[in-house]
Short mmCIF file of N, CA and C in Angstrom, two decimals:
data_model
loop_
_atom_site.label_atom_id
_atom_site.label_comp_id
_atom_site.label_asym_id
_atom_site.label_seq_id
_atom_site.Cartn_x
_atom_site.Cartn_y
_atom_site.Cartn_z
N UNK A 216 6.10 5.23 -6.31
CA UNK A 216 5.49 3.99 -6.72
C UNK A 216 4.10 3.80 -6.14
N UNK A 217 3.64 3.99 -5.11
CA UNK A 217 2.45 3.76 -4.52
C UNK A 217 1.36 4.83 -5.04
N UNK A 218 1.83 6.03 -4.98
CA UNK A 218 1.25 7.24 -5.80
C UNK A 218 0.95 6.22 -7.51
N UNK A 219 1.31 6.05 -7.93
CA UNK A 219 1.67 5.07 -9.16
C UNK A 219 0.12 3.58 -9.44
N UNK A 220 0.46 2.91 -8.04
CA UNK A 220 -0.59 2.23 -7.72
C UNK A 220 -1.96 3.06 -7.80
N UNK A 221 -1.73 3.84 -6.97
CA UNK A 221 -3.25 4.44 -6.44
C UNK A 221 -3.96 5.01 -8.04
N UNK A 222 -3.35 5.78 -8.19
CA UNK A 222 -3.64 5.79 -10.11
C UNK A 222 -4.24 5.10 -10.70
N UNK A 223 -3.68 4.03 -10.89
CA UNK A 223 -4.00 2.45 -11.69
C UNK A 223 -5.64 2.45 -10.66
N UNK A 224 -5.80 2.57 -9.56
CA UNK A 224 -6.89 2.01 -8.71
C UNK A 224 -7.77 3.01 -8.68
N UNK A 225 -7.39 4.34 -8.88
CA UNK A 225 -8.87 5.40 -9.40
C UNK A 225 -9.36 5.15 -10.06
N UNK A 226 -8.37 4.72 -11.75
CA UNK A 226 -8.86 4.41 -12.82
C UNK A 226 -10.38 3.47 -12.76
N UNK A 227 -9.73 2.08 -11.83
CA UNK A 227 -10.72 1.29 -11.79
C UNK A 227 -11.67 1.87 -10.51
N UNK A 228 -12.04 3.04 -10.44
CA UNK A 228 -12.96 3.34 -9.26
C UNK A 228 -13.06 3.18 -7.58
N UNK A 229 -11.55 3.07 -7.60
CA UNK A 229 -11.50 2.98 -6.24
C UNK A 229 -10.35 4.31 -5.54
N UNK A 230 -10.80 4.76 -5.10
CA UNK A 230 -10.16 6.38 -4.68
C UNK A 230 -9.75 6.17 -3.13
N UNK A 231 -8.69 6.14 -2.72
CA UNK A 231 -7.97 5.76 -1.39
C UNK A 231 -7.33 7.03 -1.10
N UNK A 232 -7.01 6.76 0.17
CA UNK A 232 -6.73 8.17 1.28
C UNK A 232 -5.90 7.50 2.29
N UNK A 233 -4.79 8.29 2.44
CA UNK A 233 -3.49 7.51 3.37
C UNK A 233 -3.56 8.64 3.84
N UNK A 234 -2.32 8.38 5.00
CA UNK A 234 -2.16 9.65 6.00
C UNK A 234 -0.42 8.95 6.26
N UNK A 235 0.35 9.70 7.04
CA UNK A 235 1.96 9.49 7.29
C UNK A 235 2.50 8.34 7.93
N UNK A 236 1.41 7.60 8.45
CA UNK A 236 1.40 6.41 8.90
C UNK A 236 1.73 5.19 7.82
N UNK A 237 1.19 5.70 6.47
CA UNK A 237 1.86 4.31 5.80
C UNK A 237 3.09 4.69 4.73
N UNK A 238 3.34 5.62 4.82
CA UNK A 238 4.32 6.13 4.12
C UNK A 238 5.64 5.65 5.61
N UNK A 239 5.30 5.99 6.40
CA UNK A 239 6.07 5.85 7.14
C UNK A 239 6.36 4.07 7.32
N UNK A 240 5.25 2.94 7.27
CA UNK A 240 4.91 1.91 7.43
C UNK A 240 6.29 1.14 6.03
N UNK A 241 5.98 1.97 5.04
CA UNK A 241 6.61 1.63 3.64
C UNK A 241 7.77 2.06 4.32
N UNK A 242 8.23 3.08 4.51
CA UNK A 242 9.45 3.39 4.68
C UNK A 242 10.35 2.15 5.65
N UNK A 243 9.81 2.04 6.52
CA UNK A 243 10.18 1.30 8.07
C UNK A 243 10.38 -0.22 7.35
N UNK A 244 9.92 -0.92 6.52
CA UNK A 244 9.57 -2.20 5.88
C UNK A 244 10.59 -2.11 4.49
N UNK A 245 10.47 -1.20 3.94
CA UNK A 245 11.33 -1.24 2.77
C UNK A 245 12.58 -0.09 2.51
N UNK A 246 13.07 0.01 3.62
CA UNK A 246 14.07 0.31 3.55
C UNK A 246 15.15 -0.03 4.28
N UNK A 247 16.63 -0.81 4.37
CA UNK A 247 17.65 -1.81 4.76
C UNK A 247 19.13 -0.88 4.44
N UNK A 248 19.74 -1.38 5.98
CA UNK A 248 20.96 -0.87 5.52
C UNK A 248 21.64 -2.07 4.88
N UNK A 249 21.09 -2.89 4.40
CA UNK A 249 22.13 -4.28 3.16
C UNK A 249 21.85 -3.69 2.16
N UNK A 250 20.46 -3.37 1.62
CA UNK A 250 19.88 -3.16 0.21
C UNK A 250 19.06 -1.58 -0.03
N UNK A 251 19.42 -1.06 1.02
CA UNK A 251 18.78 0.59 0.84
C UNK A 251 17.02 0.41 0.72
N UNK A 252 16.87 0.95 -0.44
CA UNK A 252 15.23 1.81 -0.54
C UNK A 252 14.80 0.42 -1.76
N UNK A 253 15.67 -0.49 -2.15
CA UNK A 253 15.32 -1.65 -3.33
C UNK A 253 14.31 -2.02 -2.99
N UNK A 254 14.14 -2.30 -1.53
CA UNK A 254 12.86 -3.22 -1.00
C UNK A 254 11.63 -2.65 -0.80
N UNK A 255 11.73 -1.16 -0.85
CA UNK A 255 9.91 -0.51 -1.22
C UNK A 255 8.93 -1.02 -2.43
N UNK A 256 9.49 -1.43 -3.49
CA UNK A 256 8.64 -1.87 -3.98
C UNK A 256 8.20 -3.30 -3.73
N UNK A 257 8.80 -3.88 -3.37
CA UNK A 257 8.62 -5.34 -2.84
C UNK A 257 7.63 -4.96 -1.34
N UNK A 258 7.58 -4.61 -0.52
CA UNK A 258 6.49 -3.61 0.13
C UNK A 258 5.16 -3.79 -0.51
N UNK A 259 5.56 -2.78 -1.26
CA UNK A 259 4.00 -2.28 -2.12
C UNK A 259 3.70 -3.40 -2.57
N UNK A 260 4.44 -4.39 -3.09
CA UNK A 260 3.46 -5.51 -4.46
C UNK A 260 2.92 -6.09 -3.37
N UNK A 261 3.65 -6.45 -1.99
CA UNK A 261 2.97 -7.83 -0.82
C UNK A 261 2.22 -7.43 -0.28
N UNK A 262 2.33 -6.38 0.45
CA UNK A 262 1.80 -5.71 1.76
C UNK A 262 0.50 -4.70 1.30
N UNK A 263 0.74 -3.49 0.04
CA UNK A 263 -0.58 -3.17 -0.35
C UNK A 263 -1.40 -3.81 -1.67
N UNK A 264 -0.67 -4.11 -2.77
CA UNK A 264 -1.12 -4.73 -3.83
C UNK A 264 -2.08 -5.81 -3.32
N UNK A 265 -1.72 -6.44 -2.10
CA UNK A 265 -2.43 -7.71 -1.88
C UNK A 265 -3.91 -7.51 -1.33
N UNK A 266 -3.95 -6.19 -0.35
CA UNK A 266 -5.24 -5.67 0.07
C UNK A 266 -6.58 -5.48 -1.49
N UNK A 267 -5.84 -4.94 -2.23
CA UNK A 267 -6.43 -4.77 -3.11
C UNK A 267 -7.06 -5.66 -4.12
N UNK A 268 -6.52 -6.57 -4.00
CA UNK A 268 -6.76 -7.27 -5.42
C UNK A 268 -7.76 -8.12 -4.36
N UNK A 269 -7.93 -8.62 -2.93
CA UNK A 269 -8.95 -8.79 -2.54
C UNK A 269 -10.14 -8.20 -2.44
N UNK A 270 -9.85 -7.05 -2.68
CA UNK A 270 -10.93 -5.69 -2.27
C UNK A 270 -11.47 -5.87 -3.85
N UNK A 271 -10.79 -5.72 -4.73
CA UNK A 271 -11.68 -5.93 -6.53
C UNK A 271 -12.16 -7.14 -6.68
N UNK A 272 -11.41 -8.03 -6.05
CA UNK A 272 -12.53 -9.65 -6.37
C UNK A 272 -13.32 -9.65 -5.86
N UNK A 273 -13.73 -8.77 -4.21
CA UNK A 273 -15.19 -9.00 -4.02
C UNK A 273 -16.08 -8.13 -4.76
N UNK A 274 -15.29 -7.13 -5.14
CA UNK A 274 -16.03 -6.48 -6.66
C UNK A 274 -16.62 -5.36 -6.12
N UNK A 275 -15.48 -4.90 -5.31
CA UNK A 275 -16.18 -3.51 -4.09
C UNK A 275 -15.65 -2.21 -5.05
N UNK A 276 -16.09 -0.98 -5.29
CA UNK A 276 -14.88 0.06 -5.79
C UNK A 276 -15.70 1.04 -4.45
N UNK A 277 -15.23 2.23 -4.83
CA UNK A 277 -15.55 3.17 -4.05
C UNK A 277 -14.17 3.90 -2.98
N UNK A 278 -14.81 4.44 -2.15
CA UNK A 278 -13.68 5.47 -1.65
C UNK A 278 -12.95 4.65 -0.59
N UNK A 279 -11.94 4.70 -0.05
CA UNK A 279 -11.76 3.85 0.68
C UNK A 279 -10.29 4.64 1.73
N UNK A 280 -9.98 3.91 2.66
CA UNK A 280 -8.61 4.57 3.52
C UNK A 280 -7.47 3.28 3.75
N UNK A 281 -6.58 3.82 3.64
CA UNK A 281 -5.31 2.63 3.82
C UNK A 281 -4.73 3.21 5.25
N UNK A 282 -4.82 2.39 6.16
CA UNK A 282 -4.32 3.03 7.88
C UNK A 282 -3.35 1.70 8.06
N UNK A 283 -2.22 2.20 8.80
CA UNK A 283 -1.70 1.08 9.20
C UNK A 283 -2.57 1.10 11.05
N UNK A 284 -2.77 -0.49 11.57
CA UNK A 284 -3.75 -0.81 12.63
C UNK A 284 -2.82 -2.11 13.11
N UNK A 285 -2.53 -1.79 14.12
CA UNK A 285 -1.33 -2.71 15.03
C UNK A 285 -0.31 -3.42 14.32
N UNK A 286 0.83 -2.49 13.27
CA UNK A 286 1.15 -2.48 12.62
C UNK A 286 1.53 -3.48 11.42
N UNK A 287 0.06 -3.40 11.07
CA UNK A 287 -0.42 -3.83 9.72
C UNK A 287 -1.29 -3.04 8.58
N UNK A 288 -1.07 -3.16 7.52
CA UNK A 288 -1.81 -2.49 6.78
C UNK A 288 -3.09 -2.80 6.33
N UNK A 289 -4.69 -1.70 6.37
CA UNK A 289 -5.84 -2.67 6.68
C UNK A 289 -6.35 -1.16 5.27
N UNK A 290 -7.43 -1.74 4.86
CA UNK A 290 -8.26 -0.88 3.98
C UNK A 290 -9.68 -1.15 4.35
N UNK A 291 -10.22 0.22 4.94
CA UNK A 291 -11.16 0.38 5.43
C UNK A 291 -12.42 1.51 4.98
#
């Protein structure tokens, strides 16, 4: 799914670069022993979708990095 996102966000000119830290970040956040792996995408729409859609309203594209930074997710 995030592979999925990032797609959609080349398209519009913005080319991002993760490292095991947020895969791991996704993992740690959206995954529950009540509800399993259901909650990764709920993850992605809050936690990265939300970076982004601030990052296009200021009307930025370009290359960019997703790091998780005192464990939060920051695009830099």
């Amino acid at each position: 799914r995030l592979d999925s996102l990032l797609d959609i966000l080349e398209s519009k000119g913005i080319n991002t670069k993760y490292d095991d830290s947020v895969i791991n970040y996704i993992k740690q956040k959206g995954i529950t022993k009540e509800y399993g792996a259901r909650e990764i995408l709920r993850v992605i729409n809050k936690d990265v979708k939300s970076l982004y859609v601030d990052y296009l309203l200021d009307g930025k594209s370009g290359d960019v990095t997703l790091n998780v930074v005192e464990g939060k997710l920051v695009l830099s």
